[in-house]
Coordinates of C-alpha atoms in Angstrom, one line a residue:
Chain A
G542 CA 86.3 73.1 99.9
E543 CA 85.6 71.5 96.6
N544 CA 88.1 69.0 95.1
V545 CA 87.8 68.0 91.5
E546 CA 89.7 65.0 90.1
Q547 CA 90.1 64.5 86.3
H548 CA 91.1 61.5 84.3
P549 CA 93.0 60.6 82.2
S550 CA 95.7 63.3 82.1
T551 CA 96.5 62.4 78.5
L552 CA 94.2 60.7 76.0
S553 CA 95.2 59.7 72.4
V554 CA 92.5 58.6 70.0
Q555 CA 92.3 58.0 66.3
E556 CA 90.5 60.6 64.2
G557 CA 86.9 59.6 63.9
D558 CA 86.8 57.7 67.2
S559 CA 85.1 58.9 70.4
A560 CA 86.8 60.4 73.4
V561 CA 85.6 60.3 77.0
I562 CA 87.0 62.4 79.9
K563 CA 85.8 61.8 83.4
C564 CA 85.7 64.0 86.5
T565 CA 84.7 63.5 90.1
Y566 CA 83.9 66.1 92.7
S567 CA 83.7 66.1 96.5
D568 CA 81.2 68.8 97.5
S569 CA 77.7 67.5 97.3
A570 CA 76.4 71.1 97.2
S571 CA 78.1 71.7 93.8
N572 CA 75.5 72.2 91.1
Y573 CA 77.2 73.7 88.1
F574 CA 79.7 71.8 85.9
P575 CA 81.3 73.5 82.9
W576 CA 83.9 72.1 80.6
Y577 CA 86.6 74.3 79.0
K578 CA 88.8 73.7 76.0
Q579 CA 92.3 75.4 76.0
E580 CA 94.5 75.3 73.0
L581 CA 98.2 75.9 73.5
G582 CA 98.9 79.5 74.6
K583 CA 95.3 80.5 74.4
R584 CA 92.5 81.3 76.8
P585 CA 90.2 78.6 78.2
Q586 CA 86.9 78.6 76.3
L587 CA 83.6 77.2 77.5
I588 CA 82.4 74.3 75.3
I589 CA 79.5 73.0 77.3
D590 CA 78.0 73.1 80.8
I591 CA 75.5 71.2 82.8
R592 CA 73.5 72.0 85.9
S593 CA 72.4 69.6 88.6
N594 CA 68.8 69.5 87.5
V595 CA 69.6 67.5 84.4
G596 CA 71.5 64.3 83.8
E597 CA 72.7 64.8 80.2
K598 CA 73.2 67.6 77.8
K599 CA 74.3 67.4 74.1
D600 CA 75.5 69.9 71.6
Q601 CA 76.4 68.4 68.2
R602 CA 79.4 66.1 68.7
I603 CA 79.8 67.0 72.4
A604 CA 77.8 65.7 75.3
V605 CA 78.1 65.8 79.1
T606 CA 76.6 63.4 81.6
L607 CA 76.2 64.0 85.3
N608 CA 75.6 61.5 88.1
K609 CA 74.9 63.4 91.3
T610 CA 74.6 60.4 93.4
A611 CA 78.1 59.2 92.5
K612 CA 79.4 62.8 92.2
H613 CA 80.9 62.3 88.8
F614 CA 80.4 63.9 85.4
S615 CA 81.9 63.1 82.0
L616 CA 82.6 64.7 78.6
H617 CA 82.0 62.7 75.5
I618 CA 83.3 63.8 72.1
T619 CA 82.2 61.8 69.1
E620 CA 83.6 61.6 65.6
T621 CA 86.8 63.4 66.8
Q622 CA 88.6 65.7 64.4
P623 CA 92.2 67.1 64.4
E624 CA 90.9 70.5 65.7
D625 CA 89.6 68.7 68.8
S626 CA 93.2 68.4 70.0
A627 CA 93.6 70.6 73.1
V628 CA 93.6 70.5 76.9
Y629 CA 90.2 70.0 78.4
F630 CA 89.3 71.1 81.9
C631 CA 86.3 70.2 83.9
A632 CA 85.1 72.4 86.8
A633 CA 82.6 72.4 89.6
A634 CA 80.9 75.2 91.5
S635 CA 78.2 75.5 94.2
G636 CA 75.8 78.4 94.6
G637 CA 74.1 77.9 91.3
G638 CA 76.6 79.7 89.2
A639 CA 80.2 80.2 88.2
D640 CA 81.5 81.9 91.4
G641 CA 84.6 80.2 92.7
L642 CA 84.9 77.4 90.1
T643 CA 87.2 74.6 91.1
F644 CA 89.0 73.1 88.1
G645 CA 90.4 69.7 87.4
K646 CA 94.1 69.4 86.3
G647 CA 93.2 68.9 82.7
T648 CA 93.3 66.2 80.0
H649 CA 95.5 66.6 77.0
L650 CA 93.5 65.2 74.1
I651 CA 95.5 64.1 71.1
I652 CA 93.8 63.2 67.9
Q653 CA 95.9 60.9 65.8
P654 CA 95.3 61.3 62.0
Chain B
G1178 CA 82.1 94.0 71.1
A1179 CA 85.5 93.0 72.5
G1180 CA 86.2 90.2 74.8
V1181 CA 88.0 90.3 78.2
S1182 CA 91.2 92.3 77.8
Q1183 CA 94.2 91.8 80.0
T1184 CA 97.4 93.9 80.1
P1185 CA 100.2 93.4 79.9
S1186 CA 100.3 90.1 78.1
N1187 CA 103.8 89.4 79.5
K1188 CA 105.5 90.8 82.6
V1189 CA 109.0 90.0 83.7
T1190 CA 110.0 91.3 87.1
E1191 CA 112.7 90.8 89.7
K1192 CA 112.1 89.1 93.0
G1193 CA 110.9 91.5 95.6
K1194 CA 109.3 94.0 93.2
Y1195 CA 105.7 95.1 93.0
V1196 CA 103.5 94.4 90.0
E1197 CA 100.0 95.3 88.8
L1198 CA 98.0 93.3 86.3
R1199 CA 95.0 94.8 84.7
C1200 CA 91.7 93.3 83.5
D1201 CA 89.1 95.0 81.4
P1202 CA 85.9 92.8 81.4
I1203 CA 83.2 92.5 78.8
S1204 CA 81.0 95.6 79.0
G1205 CA 77.9 94.9 81.1
H1206 CA 79.4 91.9 83.0
T1207 CA 79.0 92.5 86.7
A1208 CA 81.0 89.5 87.8
L1209 CA 84.8 89.4 87.5
Y1210 CA 87.1 86.6 88.5
W1211 CA 90.9 86.2 88.8
Y1212 CA 92.5 82.8 88.4
R1213 CA 96.1 81.7 88.3
Q1214 CA 97.3 78.9 86.1
S1215 CA 100.7 77.2 86.4
L1216 CA 102.1 75.0 83.7
G1217 CA 100.3 71.8 83.3
Q1218 CA 97.6 72.7 85.9
G1219 CA 94.1 73.9 85.8
P1220 CA 93.2 77.5 86.6
E1221 CA 93.2 78.1 90.4
F1222 CA 90.6 80.5 91.8
L1223 CA 91.9 83.6 93.5
I1224 CA 89.1 86.2 93.9
Y1225 CA 85.7 87.0 92.7
F1226 CA 84.0 90.5 92.4
Q1227 CA 80.3 91.1 92.1
G1228 CA 80.2 94.8 91.2
T1229 CA 82.8 96.8 93.2
G1230 CA 83.0 94.4 96.1
A1231 CA 85.1 91.3 96.6
A1232 CA 82.4 88.7 97.2
D1233 CA 84.9 85.9 97.7
D1234 CA 88.7 86.3 98.2
S1235 CA 89.3 82.9 99.7
G1236 CA 91.7 81.9 96.9
L1237 CA 94.3 84.6 97.5
P1238 CA 97.4 82.8 98.7
N1239 CA 98.6 85.4 101.2
D1240 CA 98.5 89.0 102.1
R1241 CA 101.0 89.9 99.3
F1242 CA 98.1 89.6 96.9
F1243 CA 95.3 92.2 96.6
A1244 CA 92.8 93.1 94.0
V1245 CA 90.5 96.0 93.5
R1246 CA 87.6 97.0 91.2
P1247 CA 86.8 100.5 92.3
E1248 CA 84.1 101.4 89.7
G1249 CA 82.7 97.9 89.0
S1250 CA 84.4 97.5 85.7
V1251 CA 88.2 97.4 85.3
S1252 CA 90.0 95.4 87.9
T1253 CA 93.7 95.4 89.0
L1254 CA 95.5 92.5 90.7
K1255 CA 98.4 93.7 92.8
I1256 CA 101.2 91.6 94.0
Q1257 CA 103.7 92.9 96.5
R1258 CA 107.2 91.6 97.2
T1259 CA 107.0 89.1 94.3
E1260 CA 108.5 85.7 94.7
R1261 CA 109.7 83.2 92.1
G1262 CA 106.8 81.0 93.0
D1263 CA 104.4 83.7 91.9
S1264 CA 105.4 83.0 88.3
A1265 CA 102.3 81.8 86.4
V1266 CA 99.7 82.9 83.9
Y1267 CA 97.1 85.1 85.6
L1268 CA 93.7 84.8 84.0
C1269 CA 90.8 87.1 84.3
A1270 CA 87.3 86.2 83.5
S1271 CA 83.9 87.9 83.5
S1272 CA 80.3 86.9 83.4
L1273 CA 76.9 88.5 83.2
G1274 CA 76.2 87.6 86.8
P1275 CA 77.1 85.1 89.5
Y1276 CA 74.3 82.6 88.5
N1277 CA 73.5 80.8 85.2
S1278 CA 76.3 82.6 83.4
P1279 CA 79.3 81.1 81.7
L1280 CA 82.8 82.6 82.3
H1281 CA 84.6 84.4 79.5
F1282 CA 88.3 84.3 80.0
G1283 CA 90.9 86.8 78.8
N1284 CA 94.2 85.7 77.2
G1285 CA 96.0 86.1 80.5
T1286 CA 99.1 87.8 81.8
R1287 CA 102.2 85.7 81.9
L1288 CA 104.2 86.8 85.0
T1289 CA 107.8 85.7 85.3
V1290 CA 109.6 86.5 88.5
T1291 CA 113.4 86.2 88.2

């Protein structure tokens, strides 16, 4: 089955700086890669996703890049703000959709004022 | 209107007891998923329904776990003979379909087995 590795487990950045979280996956058939943000005690919420037919996708301060050859994808957050503090999870799925998503272990992002 | 609803929000039970966790998906969402999240971990896939049928139950850890979705809407996750290791947050999610659709998660049920 799919195996998703996520790094780092904790990331502390100064407010206004950029944050990068990286994930690798093992199943070359995976073709859907969402990112979820989870605040303490709350539900995971989708913030951005990318499919294997594109290499990059951007939504305001958030961007995701995908390298299918190397089987890794990354989340980039620019101009970080205090409300960006949360745990971020990457995930991967095959079959073109969200069935059976395999999640990484999460990155605790801390924005220092 | 409403998002994915899960009840109860918290459940404390004794080891060996039977529990049922309920998920009410977003209206019109045909796909429904159950995940389990332990402290400090990412959600772990349990089972996926497309309509009434379980399309993929490969994540269920053993035969003490069972889930149904008899009318293609509400789903119930059933755990028999609960063990302390079953303690976790059980998350339900739904989507419009299996493809090209993001997952919408509920707030989860925090299960504690004493």
